[in-house]
């Protein structure tokens, strides 16, 4: 098992891929593609998105998360499993 840090510009659009690009979460199409957002009721998501929109507009998000903006990747606990050959020599 190998750590799989998520790069800041990861092109796969799963939820954590936008950790350094929170403005992507404002796009309803991106939220619909996320199982996390899709499972939550609008009564939870919409106020959170409104807060994020306000934080981005006021630059509060950038001040609060300035340490993230300098990082190239973050380890969010994802792990890569690599299947290898067993003792029998068969894949």
Short mmCIF file of N, CA and C in Angstrom, two decimals:
data_model
loop_
_atom_site.label_atom_id
_atom_site.label_comp_id
_atom_site.label_asym_id
_atom_site.label_seq_id
_atom_site.Cartn_x
_atom_site.Cartn_y
_atom_site.Cartn_z
N UNK A 1 0.84 -1.16 0.00
CA UNK A 1 0.00 0.00 0.00
C UNK A 1 0.90 1.23 0.00
N UNK A 2 0.64 2.12 -0.95
CA UNK A 2 1.44 3.33 -1.08
C UNK A 2 0.57 4.57 -0.86
N UNK A 3 1.09 5.56 -0.16
CA UNK A 3 0.34 6.81 -0.03
C UNK A 3 0.05 7.39 -1.41
N UNK A 4 -1.10 7.99 -1.57
CA UNK A 4 -1.49 8.61 -2.83
C UNK A 4 -1.89 10.05 -2.55
N UNK A 5 -0.88 10.93 -2.40
CA UNK A 5 -1.21 12.33 -2.13
C UNK A 5 -1.92 12.93 -3.35
N UNK A 6 -2.89 13.77 -3.09
CA UNK A 6 -3.68 14.39 -4.15
C UNK A 6 -3.02 15.70 -4.57
N UNK A 7 -2.58 15.80 -5.84
CA UNK A 7 -1.95 17.04 -6.29
C UNK A 7 -2.98 18.18 -6.39
N UNK A 8 -2.50 19.39 -6.29
CA UNK A 8 -3.40 20.55 -6.30
C UNK A 8 -4.14 20.71 -7.61
N UNK A 9 -3.62 20.16 -8.68
CA UNK A 9 -4.25 20.30 -9.99
C UNK A 9 -4.76 18.97 -10.53
N UNK A 10 -5.11 18.07 -9.63
CA UNK A 10 -5.59 16.75 -10.02
C UNK A 10 -6.76 16.89 -10.98
N UNK A 11 -6.73 16.15 -12.08
CA UNK A 11 -7.76 16.31 -13.10
C UNK A 11 -8.97 15.43 -12.90
N UNK A 12 -8.87 14.38 -12.09
CA UNK A 12 -10.04 13.56 -11.79
C UNK A 12 -10.93 14.38 -10.88
N UNK A 13 -12.20 14.48 -11.21
CA UNK A 13 -13.07 15.39 -10.48
C UNK A 13 -13.73 14.84 -9.24
N UNK A 14 -13.13 13.89 -8.55
CA UNK A 14 -13.77 13.45 -7.31
C UNK A 14 -13.66 14.56 -6.27
N UNK A 15 -14.46 14.47 -5.24
CA UNK A 15 -14.66 15.61 -4.35
C UNK A 15 -13.37 16.24 -3.82
N UNK A 16 -12.47 15.48 -3.32
CA UNK A 16 -11.28 16.06 -2.68
C UNK A 16 -10.30 16.65 -3.69
N UNK A 17 -10.53 16.40 -4.99
CA UNK A 17 -9.62 16.89 -6.03
C UNK A 17 -9.52 18.42 -6.05
N UNK A 18 -10.48 19.10 -5.48
CA UNK A 18 -10.50 20.56 -5.55
C UNK A 18 -10.07 21.22 -4.24
N UNK A 19 -9.24 20.52 -3.48
CA UNK A 19 -8.85 21.02 -2.16
C UNK A 19 -8.19 22.39 -2.22
N UNK A 20 -7.51 22.72 -3.32
CA UNK A 20 -6.87 24.03 -3.43
C UNK A 20 -7.62 24.95 -4.41
N UNK A 21 -8.73 24.45 -4.94
CA UNK A 21 -9.52 25.21 -5.91
C UNK A 21 -11.00 25.21 -5.48
N UNK A 22 -11.31 25.78 -4.33
CA UNK A 22 -12.67 25.67 -3.79
C UNK A 22 -13.74 26.30 -4.66
N UNK A 23 -13.35 27.20 -5.54
CA UNK A 23 -14.33 27.83 -6.42
C UNK A 23 -15.04 26.81 -7.31
N UNK A 24 -14.40 25.66 -7.53
CA UNK A 24 -15.03 24.62 -8.33
C UNK A 24 -16.30 24.10 -7.65
N UNK A 25 -16.34 24.12 -6.33
CA UNK A 25 -17.52 23.63 -5.62
C UNK A 25 -18.74 24.52 -5.84
N UNK A 26 -18.55 25.71 -6.34
CA UNK A 26 -19.68 26.60 -6.63
C UNK A 26 -20.45 26.13 -7.86
N UNK A 27 -19.84 25.31 -8.68
CA UNK A 27 -20.46 24.80 -9.91
C UNK A 27 -21.40 23.64 -9.57
N UNK A 28 -22.69 23.79 -9.82
CA UNK A 28 -23.64 22.72 -9.48
C UNK A 28 -23.36 21.42 -10.24
N UNK A 29 -22.79 21.49 -11.42
CA UNK A 29 -22.47 20.27 -12.18
C UNK A 29 -21.38 19.48 -11.46
N UNK A 30 -20.39 20.17 -10.93
CA UNK A 30 -19.33 19.50 -10.18
C UNK A 30 -19.90 18.90 -8.90
N UNK A 31 -20.76 19.62 -8.22
CA UNK A 31 -21.37 19.08 -7.00
C UNK A 31 -22.22 17.86 -7.31
N UNK A 32 -22.95 17.86 -8.39
CA UNK A 32 -23.79 16.72 -8.76
C UNK A 32 -22.96 15.48 -9.04
N UNK A 33 -21.72 15.66 -9.48
CA UNK A 33 -20.85 14.52 -9.78
C UNK A 33 -20.20 13.95 -8.51
N UNK A 34 -20.39 14.60 -7.39
CA UNK A 34 -19.80 14.17 -6.12
C UNK A 34 -20.84 13.43 -5.30
N UNK A 35 -20.56 12.19 -4.95
CA UNK A 35 -21.51 11.42 -4.14
C UNK A 35 -21.77 12.09 -2.79
N UNK A 36 -20.78 12.76 -2.25
CA UNK A 36 -20.96 13.44 -0.97
C UNK A 36 -22.02 14.52 -1.08
N UNK A 37 -21.89 15.39 -2.07
CA UNK A 37 -22.87 16.45 -2.26
C UNK A 37 -24.22 15.88 -2.69
N UNK A 38 -24.20 14.88 -3.56
CA UNK A 38 -25.45 14.32 -4.09
C UNK A 38 -26.30 13.69 -3.00
N UNK A 39 -25.69 13.19 -1.96
CA UNK A 39 -26.44 12.54 -0.88
C UNK A 39 -26.97 13.51 0.16
N UNK A 40 -26.43 14.70 0.18
CA UNK A 40 -26.87 15.68 1.17
C UNK A 40 -28.09 16.45 0.66
N UNK A 41 -29.00 16.78 1.54
CA UNK A 41 -30.16 17.57 1.12
C UNK A 41 -29.75 19.01 0.78
N UNK A 42 -30.51 19.63 -0.10
CA UNK A 42 -30.24 21.02 -0.48
C UNK A 42 -30.23 21.94 0.73
N UNK A 43 -31.01 21.60 1.76
CA UNK A 43 -31.06 22.43 2.97
C UNK A 43 -29.72 22.47 3.70
N UNK A 44 -28.86 21.50 3.42
CA UNK A 44 -27.52 21.47 4.00
C UNK A 44 -26.51 22.09 3.02
N UNK A 45 -26.62 21.69 1.76
CA UNK A 45 -25.63 22.11 0.76
C UNK A 45 -25.73 23.61 0.44
N UNK A 46 -26.93 24.09 0.20
CA UNK A 46 -27.06 25.48 -0.25
C UNK A 46 -26.52 26.51 0.75
N UNK A 47 -26.80 26.39 2.06
CA UNK A 47 -26.19 27.35 2.99
C UNK A 47 -24.65 27.24 3.02
N UNK A 48 -24.14 26.02 2.91
CA UNK A 48 -22.68 25.85 2.89
C UNK A 48 -22.07 26.48 1.66
N UNK A 49 -22.72 26.33 0.52
CA UNK A 49 -22.22 26.93 -0.72
C UNK A 49 -22.30 28.45 -0.63
N UNK A 50 -23.37 28.95 -0.03
CA UNK A 50 -23.49 30.41 0.15
C UNK A 50 -22.35 30.94 1.02
N UNK A 51 -22.01 30.21 2.10
CA UNK A 51 -20.88 30.63 2.95
C UNK A 51 -19.57 30.57 2.18
N UNK A 52 -19.38 29.51 1.40
CA UNK A 52 -18.16 29.40 0.61
C UNK A 52 -18.08 30.55 -0.40
N UNK A 53 -19.18 30.83 -1.08
CA UNK A 53 -19.19 31.93 -2.05
C UNK A 53 -18.79 33.25 -1.37
N UNK A 54 -19.35 33.50 -0.21
CA UNK A 54 -19.03 34.73 0.53
C UNK A 54 -17.58 34.74 0.97
N UNK A 55 -17.09 33.61 1.46
CA UNK A 55 -15.69 33.52 1.90
C UNK A 55 -14.73 33.73 0.74
N UNK A 56 -15.07 33.21 -0.43
CA UNK A 56 -14.21 33.41 -1.59
C UNK A 56 -14.25 34.87 -2.04
N UNK A 57 -15.42 35.47 -2.04
CA UNK A 57 -15.55 36.87 -2.45
C UNK A 57 -14.80 37.82 -1.52
N UNK A 58 -14.81 37.51 -0.23
CA UNK A 58 -14.15 38.38 0.75
C UNK A 58 -12.67 38.01 0.95
N UNK A 59 -12.23 36.95 0.32
CA UNK A 59 -10.88 36.41 0.44
C UNK A 59 -10.64 35.77 1.81
N UNK A 60 -11.69 35.61 2.59
CA UNK A 60 -11.56 34.97 3.91
C UNK A 60 -11.07 33.53 3.77
N UNK A 61 -11.56 32.81 2.76
CA UNK A 61 -11.12 31.43 2.57
C UNK A 61 -9.62 31.38 2.34
N UNK A 62 -9.11 32.26 1.51
CA UNK A 62 -7.68 32.28 1.19
C UNK A 62 -6.83 32.65 2.41
N UNK A 63 -7.33 33.55 3.24
CA UNK A 63 -6.60 33.89 4.46
C UNK A 63 -6.60 32.70 5.43
N UNK A 64 -7.76 32.08 5.59
CA UNK A 64 -7.90 30.97 6.53
C UNK A 64 -7.09 29.75 6.10
N UNK A 65 -6.95 29.55 4.81
CA UNK A 65 -6.27 28.35 4.29
C UNK A 65 -5.00 28.69 3.52
N UNK A 66 -4.33 29.75 3.91
CA UNK A 66 -3.12 30.19 3.21
C UNK A 66 -2.07 29.09 3.13
N UNK A 67 -2.00 28.24 4.15
CA UNK A 67 -1.01 27.16 4.14
C UNK A 67 -1.27 26.18 3.01
N UNK A 68 -2.52 25.96 2.65
CA UNK A 68 -2.83 25.05 1.54
C UNK A 68 -2.37 25.60 0.20
N UNK A 69 -2.43 26.91 0.06
CA UNK A 69 -2.13 27.53 -1.23
C UNK A 69 -0.67 27.40 -1.62
N UNK A 70 0.18 27.02 -0.70
CA UNK A 70 1.60 26.84 -1.01
C UNK A 70 1.97 25.38 -1.25
N UNK A 71 1.03 24.48 -1.02
CA UNK A 71 1.32 23.04 -1.11
C UNK A 71 1.05 22.53 -2.51
N UNK A 72 1.86 21.59 -2.93
CA UNK A 72 1.68 20.95 -4.24
C UNK A 72 0.75 19.76 -4.15
N UNK A 73 0.71 19.11 -2.99
CA UNK A 73 -0.16 17.95 -2.80
C UNK A 73 -0.48 17.81 -1.32
N UNK A 74 -1.54 17.02 -1.04
CA UNK A 74 -1.95 16.77 0.34
C UNK A 74 -2.32 15.29 0.46
N UNK A 75 -1.90 14.69 1.56
CA UNK A 75 -2.26 13.30 1.82
C UNK A 75 -3.56 13.29 2.61
N UNK A 76 -4.64 12.91 1.94
CA UNK A 76 -5.96 12.83 2.57
C UNK A 76 -6.31 11.40 2.96
N UNK A 77 -5.32 10.53 2.98
CA UNK A 77 -5.55 9.17 3.43
C UNK A 77 -5.81 8.17 2.32
N UNK A 78 -5.80 8.60 1.07
CA UNK A 78 -5.97 7.66 -0.03
C UNK A 78 -4.72 6.80 -0.15
N UNK A 79 -4.92 5.54 -0.47
CA UNK A 79 -3.81 4.61 -0.63
C UNK A 79 -3.95 3.84 -1.93
N UNK A 80 -2.83 3.58 -2.56
CA UNK A 80 -2.78 2.84 -3.81
C UNK A 80 -2.32 1.42 -3.52
N UNK A 81 -3.12 0.47 -3.93
CA UNK A 81 -2.77 -0.94 -3.77
C UNK A 81 -2.25 -1.44 -5.10
N UNK A 82 -1.11 -2.09 -5.06
CA UNK A 82 -0.50 -2.63 -6.28
C UNK A 82 -0.46 -4.13 -6.15
N UNK A 83 -1.15 -4.79 -7.07
CA UNK A 83 -1.15 -6.26 -7.08
C UNK A 83 0.16 -6.74 -7.72
N UNK A 84 0.76 -7.71 -7.11
CA UNK A 84 2.00 -8.23 -7.63
C UNK A 84 1.90 -9.73 -7.86
N UNK A 85 2.98 -10.29 -8.23
CA UNK A 85 3.03 -11.73 -8.44
C UNK A 85 3.15 -12.42 -7.09
N UNK A 86 2.40 -13.49 -6.95
CA UNK A 86 2.46 -14.27 -5.72
C UNK A 86 3.66 -15.21 -5.75
N UNK A 87 3.85 -15.97 -4.71
CA UNK A 87 4.95 -16.93 -4.64
C UNK A 87 4.90 -17.96 -5.75
N UNK A 88 3.71 -18.24 -6.28
CA UNK A 88 3.59 -19.26 -7.32
C UNK A 88 4.02 -18.78 -8.67
N UNK A 89 4.28 -17.47 -8.80
CA UNK A 89 4.70 -16.93 -10.08
C UNK A 89 3.55 -16.57 -10.98
N UNK A 90 2.33 -16.77 -10.54
CA UNK A 90 1.17 -16.40 -11.35
C UNK A 90 0.67 -15.05 -10.92
N UNK A 91 0.15 -14.29 -11.87
CA UNK A 91 -0.34 -12.94 -11.53
C UNK A 91 -1.53 -12.97 -10.63
#
